[in-house]
Amino acid sequence: MAKYIVEKSGPLRGEVSISGSKNSVLPLMAAALLPEDECIIRSVPELRDVALMKEILASLGSEVTEIEEGTLSIHTENITSTQADFNLVNKMRASILVMGALLGRKGIARIPRPGGCAIGKRPIDLHLKGFQALGAIISEKEEYIEAVAGPQGLIGENIYLDFPSVGATENIMMAAVFASGTTYIENAAEEPEIVDLANFLNKMGAKIRGAGTDTIKIEGVTKLHGARHTVIPDRIETATFMLAAAITRGAIAINNCIPDHVKPVIAKLRECGVRIEVHEDSMIVRGDLGPHNAANIKTLPYPGFPTDVQSPFMAYLTTVEGQSEVIETVFENRFMHVTQLDKMGAMIDISGNKAIIRGNSHLRGSQVMATDLRAGAALVLAGFVADGETEVSEIYHIERGYEHFIEKFAKLGGTIRKVDN
C-alpha cells in the first residue's frame, strides 16, 4: 500500500490555487442525471471520489467524457439502469446522491447501502423520510434500498429535516424538481455546496429559491435541459492551506477561494494570532508575524465552524501556547485522529465529544495512519513541523478529497513524497 513520507519542512511559503470543491462536484455530477441533454461541468478536481462517481454514472447508462482537463461532459439521454452498482456505491457515501436524481427522473431508484469514511453513524433516514413525504414508497432490504414514486408520481410537500443534513437536502432537492406542486424543505442545510447545486439546477430550468437559508422552495417542473456550470472552490482545501501557513509559521497566498465560505476559520485563526489579509477571491495567511495562542472551537452545521476542519485545526492547536478545547457536535467518531497525533507527541485528552489540547507539544515523526480524509490532512500538517520523518499510511483517504496534494505542498516548500511499499 502506498504511503506519504513527510519531513520537517520549515515555514511553507508561496502561492497556491484552490481546486473545485469535492463536496460540490459530486452532487453536481449526480444532478446531471436529471435532464436528457448534455451537461458541462468545469473546474472538476481530479480525485478518487470523482473517478468513482464517473463510474457510477456510466454504470447507469450515462456518457461521461473529459473534454479537456478539469471539464466533464455528462450526457444522460439513455438511462439504462436505475440500480447503482454495489461495488461502486460501497466505496463512497456520496453515491447516495444518485438516488434522488434517479427517483426524480425515472420514478424509481435502487441503491446499495453507501460506504465512505468511518467517521460516525451517518444514517440516511432523513433522505428516505424526504422521499416518503414526496409520495415515494420505500423498501429497505438487507443489501439495498429502493424508492418508487407513488401512483400519482412525486407530489410537492412541506418537509422538515430533524437535522440540517447536507446530503438529505441535496437528495430531496433533486427528487423534488419534477414533483408536481411546490416542495418546501425546512431546517435545510445552508452550506455553499447547497447553493452551488441549486444554481446548477436552476440553469437547467428548475425553480428553486432560498438555497443558502434554512427554507428552500422548489416549484416542480416537467422538463429540464442541459446546462454549463463551474464548480465553486473547495472551502475545506482552502482551510487546509490556511492551517498549513499557521502550523509551519509560514506565509501563503491562497488564490481562487471564497473567503466568505471560511469565515469561522478566519475568525479562529485570527484569535490564535494568525494575520489574514482578505480579498474578493484570495487571501494571504501569515503565520510568521507573532506568537500563537490557544483557542476553543465547537463544530456546527454551516455557517458554524466546519467539522471537516476540526482535525487539521487540532493538529495546529498542538503547537500553540496554552490549552485549547475542541467540541465536536456533528460526528461522534471524529476524534479517531487523536491517537495518531498522540503517537507524534501530541498531548490530547478526550472526554466524550470534547478534546482538551495542551499546546507547545514537541511533535516527532512516527508511523501513523489516516483514519479518514481530513484526519490524513491533519497528520501531514503535523508531519511538516515534527522532528524526523513521518510515515502516513492509508493515504487513499487523502486522495479522495485533495487534488494534486503532494505537488501543491511541494511547491510551497513542503517535504513530502509518495512511496509504494
Coordinates of C-alpha atoms in Angstrom, one line a residue:
M1 CA 0.0 0.0 0.0
A2 CA 1.2 3.5 -0.8
K3 CA 2.1 6.0 1.9
Y4 CA 3.3 9.5 2.3
I5 CA 6.7 10.3 3.7
V6 CA 6.7 13.7 5.3
E7 CA 9.7 15.5 6.8
K8 CA 10.1 18.7 8.9
S9 CA 10.0 21.4 6.3
G10 CA 10.3 24.8 7.9
P11 CA 7.8 27.6 7.1
L12 CA 5.7 27.0 4.0
R13 CA 5.8 30.0 1.7
G14 CA 4.4 30.9 -1.8
E15 CA 1.1 30.8 -3.7
V16 CA -1.5 28.0 -4.1
S17 CA -4.6 27.9 -6.2
I18 CA -7.7 26.1 -4.8
S19 CA -9.4 23.4 -6.8
G20 CA -13.1 22.8 -7.4
S21 CA -15.0 21.6 -4.4
K22 CA -15.2 17.9 -3.8
N23 CA -18.3 18.3 -1.7
S24 CA -19.9 20.3 -4.5
V25 CA -18.8 18.4 -7.7
L26 CA -20.3 15.1 -6.6
P27 CA -23.9 16.3 -6.2
L28 CA -23.5 18.3 -9.4
M29 CA -22.5 15.1 -11.2
A30 CA -25.5 13.3 -9.8
A31 CA -27.8 16.2 -10.8
A32 CA -26.6 15.7 -14.4
L33 CA -28.8 12.6 -14.4
L34 CA -31.9 14.8 -14.4
P35 CA -32.0 16.2 -17.9
E36 CA -31.8 14.2 -21.1
D37 CA -29.4 16.8 -22.6
E38 CA -25.7 17.2 -22.2
C39 CA -24.3 19.0 -19.1
I40 CA -20.9 20.5 -19.0
I41 CA -19.2 20.9 -15.6
R42 CA -16.0 22.9 -15.3
S43 CA -13.3 23.0 -12.5
V44 CA -13.8 19.3 -11.8
P45 CA -11.0 18.2 -9.4
E46 CA -9.0 15.1 -10.2
L47 CA -10.0 12.9 -7.2
R48 CA -10.7 9.3 -6.4
D49 CA -14.3 10.2 -5.5
V50 CA -14.8 11.9 -8.8
A51 CA -13.5 8.9 -10.6
L52 CA -15.9 6.7 -8.7
M53 CA -18.8 9.0 -9.5
K54 CA -17.9 8.8 -13.2
E55 CA -18.0 5.0 -13.0
I56 CA -21.4 5.1 -11.2
L57 CA -22.9 7.4 -13.8
A58 CA -21.5 5.3 -16.6
S59 CA -23.0 2.1 -15.0
L60 CA -26.4 3.8 -15.1
G61 CA -26.1 4.5 -18.9
S62 CA -24.5 8.0 -18.9
E63 CA -21.8 9.0 -21.3
V64 CA -19.1 10.7 -19.2
T65 CA -16.3 12.3 -21.1
E66 CA -13.4 14.6 -20.1
I67 CA -13.5 17.0 -23.0
E68 CA -10.5 19.0 -21.6
E69 CA -8.6 19.0 -18.3
G70 CA -11.0 19.7 -15.5
T71 CA -14.1 19.8 -17.7
L72 CA -16.6 16.9 -17.9
S73 CA -19.4 16.3 -20.4
I74 CA -22.2 14.2 -19.0
H75 CA -24.9 13.1 -21.3
T76 CA -27.8 11.0 -19.8
E77 CA -30.2 10.7 -22.7
N78 CA -30.4 6.9 -22.3
I79 CA -30.5 5.8 -18.7
T80 CA -30.2 2.0 -19.0
S81 CA -30.4 1.2 -15.3
T82 CA -32.0 2.6 -12.1
Q83 CA -29.9 0.4 -9.9
A84 CA -26.5 1.6 -8.8
D85 CA -23.6 -0.9 -8.7
F86 CA -22.9 -2.3 -5.3
N87 CA -19.2 -2.5 -5.7
L88 CA -19.0 1.2 -6.6
V89 CA -21.5 2.6 -4.1
N90 CA -19.9 0.7 -1.3
K91 CA -16.7 2.7 -1.7
M92 CA -18.2 6.2 -1.4
R93 CA -21.0 7.6 0.7
A94 CA -21.8 10.5 -1.7
S95 CA -23.1 7.9 -4.2
I96 CA -26.4 8.0 -2.3
L97 CA -27.0 11.3 -4.2
V98 CA -27.9 9.4 -7.4
M99 CA -30.9 8.1 -5.6
G100 CA -32.7 11.5 -5.6
A101 CA -31.8 12.2 -9.2
L102 CA -33.0 8.7 -10.4
L103 CA -36.2 8.9 -8.4
G104 CA -36.9 12.4 -9.8
R105 CA -36.1 11.4 -13.4
K106 CA -37.3 7.8 -13.6
G107 CA -39.6 7.4 -10.7
I108 CA -37.6 4.6 -9.3
A109 CA -34.2 4.1 -7.7
R110 CA -32.5 1.2 -6.1
I111 CA -29.2 1.7 -4.3
P112 CA -27.0 -0.4 -2.0
R113 CA -26.3 1.0 1.4
P114 CA -23.4 3.5 0.8
G115 CA -19.9 3.4 2.2
G116 CA -17.3 6.2 2.8
C117 CA -15.2 7.4 5.7
A118 CA -15.9 5.7 9.1
I119 CA -16.4 9.0 11.0
G120 CA -19.6 8.1 12.6
K121 CA -23.2 6.9 12.0
R122 CA -24.4 8.9 9.1
P123 CA -27.9 7.3 8.7
I124 CA -29.8 8.1 5.5
D125 CA -33.2 8.1 7.3
L126 CA -33.6 11.8 6.6
H127 CA -33.2 11.2 2.9
L128 CA -35.8 8.4 2.9
K129 CA -38.2 10.4 5.0
G130 CA -38.0 13.2 2.5
F131 CA -38.7 10.8 -0.4
Q132 CA -41.6 9.3 1.5
A133 CA -43.0 12.8 2.1
L134 CA -42.9 13.3 -1.7
G135 CA -45.0 10.2 -2.1
A136 CA -42.4 7.6 -2.7
I137 CA -42.7 4.1 -1.4
I138 CA -39.6 2.9 0.4
S139 CA -38.5 -0.7 0.6
E140 CA -35.4 -1.4 2.8
K141 CA -33.7 -4.8 2.3
E142 CA -30.5 -6.0 3.9
E143 CA -28.3 -5.1 1.0
Y144 CA -30.2 -2.3 -0.8
I145 CA -32.8 0.4 -0.5
E146 CA -35.5 1.0 -3.1
A147 CA -37.6 4.1 -3.6
V148 CA -40.6 4.1 -6.1
A149 CA -42.8 7.0 -6.8
G150 CA -46.5 6.5 -5.9
P151 CA -49.3 6.1 -8.4
Q152 CA -49.6 9.9 -8.8
G153 CA -45.9 10.4 -9.2
L154 CA -44.0 12.6 -6.7
I155 CA -46.0 15.3 -5.1
G156 CA -44.7 18.5 -3.5
E157 CA -44.9 18.7 0.2
N158 CA -43.6 20.5 3.3
I159 CA -40.6 18.6 4.6
Y160 CA -38.9 19.4 7.9
L161 CA -35.5 17.9 8.5
D162 CA -34.7 16.8 12.1
F163 CA -31.1 17.8 11.4
P164 CA -29.8 20.1 8.6
S165 CA -28.2 17.3 6.7
V166 CA -26.3 18.4 3.6
G167 CA -26.8 15.1 1.7
A168 CA -30.5 14.9 2.6
T169 CA -31.1 18.4 1.5
E170 CA -29.4 17.8 -1.8
N171 CA -31.1 14.5 -2.5
I172 CA -34.6 15.9 -1.7
M173 CA -33.9 18.9 -3.9
M174 CA -33.1 16.7 -6.8
A175 CA -36.1 14.4 -6.3
A176 CA -38.4 17.4 -5.9
V177 CA -37.6 19.3 -9.1
F178 CA -40.0 17.0 -11.0
A179 CA -42.6 16.7 -8.2
S180 CA -46.0 18.2 -9.0
G181 CA -46.8 21.3 -6.9
T182 CA -44.4 23.0 -4.5
T183 CA -42.0 21.5 -2.1
Y184 CA -40.6 23.3 1.0
I185 CA -37.5 21.9 2.8
E186 CA -37.4 23.4 6.3
N187 CA -34.4 23.3 8.6
A188 CA -32.4 22.7 5.3
A189 CA -28.6 22.7 5.2
E190 CA -27.2 26.1 4.4
E191 CA -23.8 25.1 3.1
P192 CA -22.3 26.8 0.0
E193 CA -22.5 23.4 -1.8
I194 CA -26.3 23.6 -1.5
V195 CA -26.3 26.9 -3.2
D196 CA -24.0 25.6 -5.9
L197 CA -26.3 22.7 -6.6
A198 CA -29.4 25.0 -6.7
N199 CA -27.7 27.3 -9.1
F200 CA -26.9 24.4 -11.4
L201 CA -30.4 23.0 -11.2
N202 CA -31.9 26.5 -11.9
K203 CA -29.6 26.8 -15.0
M204 CA -31.3 23.5 -16.2
G205 CA -34.8 25.1 -15.8
A206 CA -35.6 24.2 -12.2
K207 CA -37.4 26.7 -10.0
I208 CA -35.6 26.8 -6.7
R209 CA -35.4 29.7 -4.2
G210 CA -34.0 30.1 -0.8
A211 CA -30.9 27.9 -1.1
G212 CA -28.4 29.0 1.5
T213 CA -31.2 29.7 4.0
D214 CA -33.0 27.3 6.3
T215 CA -36.0 27.1 4.0
I216 CA -35.8 26.1 0.4
K217 CA -38.7 26.4 -2.0
I218 CA -38.9 24.1 -5.1
E219 CA -41.6 24.6 -7.6
G220 CA -42.0 21.4 -9.7
V221 CA -41.3 21.5 -13.4
T222 CA -42.0 18.9 -16.1
K223 CA -38.7 19.1 -18.0
L224 CA -35.1 20.1 -17.6
H225 CA -32.5 20.9 -20.2
G226 CA -28.7 20.7 -20.2
A227 CA -26.6 23.4 -18.6
R228 CA -23.0 24.5 -18.2
H229 CA -21.6 25.2 -14.7
T230 CA -18.3 25.9 -12.9
V231 CA -17.8 24.2 -9.5
I232 CA -17.1 26.5 -6.6
P233 CA -13.7 26.5 -5.0
D234 CA -13.2 23.9 -2.2
R235 CA -13.6 25.7 1.2
I236 CA -12.1 22.7 3.1
E237 CA -9.0 22.7 0.9
T238 CA -8.8 26.5 1.5
A239 CA -8.9 26.0 5.2
T240 CA -6.2 23.2 5.0
F241 CA -3.8 25.6 3.3
M242 CA -4.6 28.4 5.8
L243 CA -3.7 25.9 8.6
A244 CA -0.5 24.9 6.7
A245 CA 0.6 28.5 6.9
A246 CA -0.3 28.7 10.6
I247 CA 1.2 25.4 11.8
T248 CA 4.5 25.9 9.9
R249 CA 4.6 29.7 10.8
G250 CA 4.8 30.4 7.1
A251 CA 3.1 32.8 4.7
I252 CA 0.8 31.5 1.9
A253 CA -1.2 33.4 -0.7
I254 CA -4.3 31.4 -1.4
N255 CA -5.9 32.1 -4.8
N256 CA -9.2 31.1 -6.3
C257 CA -11.0 30.9 -3.0
I258 CA -14.2 32.4 -1.5
P259 CA -13.2 33.9 1.9
D260 CA -16.9 34.2 2.9
H261 CA -17.1 30.4 2.9
V262 CA -14.4 30.1 5.6
K263 CA -15.4 32.9 7.9
P264 CA -15.3 30.8 11.1
V265 CA -11.8 29.5 10.3
I266 CA -10.6 33.0 9.6
A267 CA -12.0 34.2 12.9
K268 CA -10.4 31.4 14.9
L269 CA -7.0 31.7 13.3
R270 CA -7.0 35.4 14.0
E271 CA -7.9 34.7 17.6
C272 CA -4.8 32.5 17.7
G273 CA -2.6 35.3 16.4
V274 CA -2.5 34.5 12.7
R275 CA -2.7 37.5 10.4
I276 CA -5.1 37.1 7.4
E277 CA -5.5 39.7 4.6
V278 CA -8.8 39.0 2.8
H279 CA -9.5 40.0 -0.8
E280 CA -12.5 39.2 -3.0
D281 CA -11.3 35.8 -4.3
S282 CA -8.0 35.4 -2.5
M283 CA -6.3 35.8 0.9
I284 CA -2.8 36.0 2.4
V285 CA -2.3 34.0 5.5
R286 CA 0.7 34.9 7.7
G287 CA 1.7 32.6 10.5
D288 CA 5.1 34.2 10.8
L289 CA 4.3 37.5 12.5
G290 CA 4.0 36.8 16.2
P291 CA 3.1 34.4 19.0
H292 CA 0.4 31.8 18.6
N293 CA -2.1 31.2 21.4
A294 CA -4.8 28.8 22.3
A295 CA -8.4 29.0 21.2
N296 CA -11.6 26.9 21.7
I297 CA -13.7 25.6 18.8
K298 CA -17.0 23.9 18.5
T299 CA -18.1 22.3 15.3
L300 CA -21.6 23.2 14.0
P301 CA -23.5 23.0 10.7
Y302 CA -22.8 25.8 8.3
P303 CA -22.3 28.8 8.9
G304 CA -20.7 27.4 12.1
F305 CA -17.2 26.0 12.4
P306 CA -16.9 23.1 9.9
T307 CA -16.4 19.6 11.2
D308 CA -14.2 18.9 8.2
V309 CA -11.7 21.4 9.5
Q310 CA -11.7 20.2 13.1
S311 CA -8.8 17.6 12.8
P312 CA -6.4 19.9 10.8
F313 CA -7.1 22.7 13.3
M314 CA -6.5 20.4 16.2
A315 CA -3.1 19.5 14.7
Y316 CA -2.3 23.2 14.7
L317 CA -3.5 23.7 18.3
T318 CA -0.9 21.2 19.5
T319 CA 1.8 23.7 18.5
V320 CA 0.4 26.9 20.1
E321 CA 0.8 28.4 23.6
G322 CA -1.7 27.3 26.2
Q323 CA -4.6 24.9 26.5
S324 CA -7.4 24.6 23.9
E325 CA -10.8 22.9 23.8
V326 CA -12.5 21.3 20.8
I327 CA -16.1 20.2 21.0
E328 CA -17.4 18.0 18.1
T329 CA -21.2 18.2 17.7
V330 CA -21.6 16.7 14.2
F331 CA -20.0 13.3 14.0
E332 CA -19.4 11.1 17.1
N333 CA -16.3 9.3 15.7
R334 CA -14.4 12.4 14.5
F335 CA -11.7 12.1 17.1
M336 CA -10.1 9.0 15.6
H337 CA -7.1 11.1 14.6
V338 CA -6.2 11.9 18.2
T339 CA -4.5 8.5 18.8
Q340 CA -2.4 9.1 15.7
L341 CA -1.4 12.6 16.8
D342 CA -0.6 11.2 20.2
K343 CA 1.9 8.9 18.6
M344 CA 3.7 12.0 17.4
G345 CA 3.9 13.5 20.8
A346 CA 0.7 15.5 21.0
M347 CA -0.9 15.9 24.4
I348 CA -4.7 15.5 23.9
D349 CA -7.3 14.2 26.4
I350 CA -10.7 13.1 25.2
S351 CA -13.9 13.0 27.3
G352 CA -17.0 12.2 25.2
N353 CA -17.3 14.8 22.4
K354 CA -14.7 17.1 24.0
A355 CA -11.0 17.2 23.4
I356 CA -8.5 19.1 25.6
I357 CA -5.3 20.0 23.7
R358 CA -2.2 21.1 25.7
G359 CA -0.1 23.2 23.5
N360 CA 3.6 23.5 22.9
S361 CA 3.8 19.8 22.1
H362 CA 7.1 18.6 20.9
L363 CA 6.0 16.7 17.8
R364 CA 8.2 13.9 16.4
G365 CA 8.0 11.8 13.3
S366 CA 6.2 8.5 13.6
Q367 CA 4.3 5.8 11.7
V368 CA 0.7 7.0 11.6
M369 CA -2.5 6.1 9.7
A370 CA -5.0 8.3 8.0
T371 CA -8.3 7.2 9.6
D372 CA -10.3 9.4 7.3
L373 CA -9.9 12.1 4.7
R374 CA -9.4 15.1 7.0
A375 CA -7.5 13.2 9.6
G376 CA -5.0 12.4 6.9
A377 CA -4.5 16.0 6.1
A378 CA -4.1 16.8 9.8
L379 CA -1.3 14.2 10.1
V380 CA 0.5 15.6 7.1
L381 CA 0.4 19.1 8.5
A382 CA 1.8 17.7 11.8
G383 CA 4.5 16.0 9.9
F384 CA 5.7 19.3 8.4
V385 CA 6.6 20.5 11.9
A386 CA 7.6 17.2 13.6
D387 CA 11.2 16.3 14.1
G388 CA 12.3 13.5 11.9
E389 CA 10.2 11.6 9.4
T390 CA 6.5 10.8 9.5
E391 CA 5.0 7.9 7.5
V392 CA 1.3 8.4 6.8
S393 CA -0.4 5.2 5.6
E394 CA -4.0 4.6 4.2
I395 CA -3.5 7.7 2.0
Y396 CA -6.3 6.7 -0.3
H397 CA -8.5 8.6 2.1
I398 CA -6.5 11.8 1.4
E399 CA -6.6 11.3 -2.3
R400 CA -10.3 11.1 -2.2
G401 CA -10.6 14.7 -1.4
Y402 CA -7.4 16.7 -2.3
E403 CA -6.3 17.3 -5.9
H404 CA -2.5 17.4 -6.6
F405 CA -1.9 17.2 -2.8
I406 CA 1.8 16.5 -3.0
E407 CA 2.5 18.9 -5.8
K408 CA 0.8 21.8 -4.1
F409 CA 2.6 21.3 -0.8
A410 CA 6.0 20.7 -2.5
K411 CA 5.6 24.0 -4.4
L412 CA 5.3 25.7 -1.0
G413 CA 8.4 24.1 0.3
G414 CA 6.9 21.1 2.0
T415 CA 9.0 17.9 2.0
I416 CA 6.6 15.2 1.1
R417 CA 6.7 12.3 -1.3
K418 CA 4.7 9.2 -2.1
V419 CA 6.2 5.7 -1.9
D420 CA 4.9 2.3 -2.6
N421 CA 5.6 -0.5 -0.1

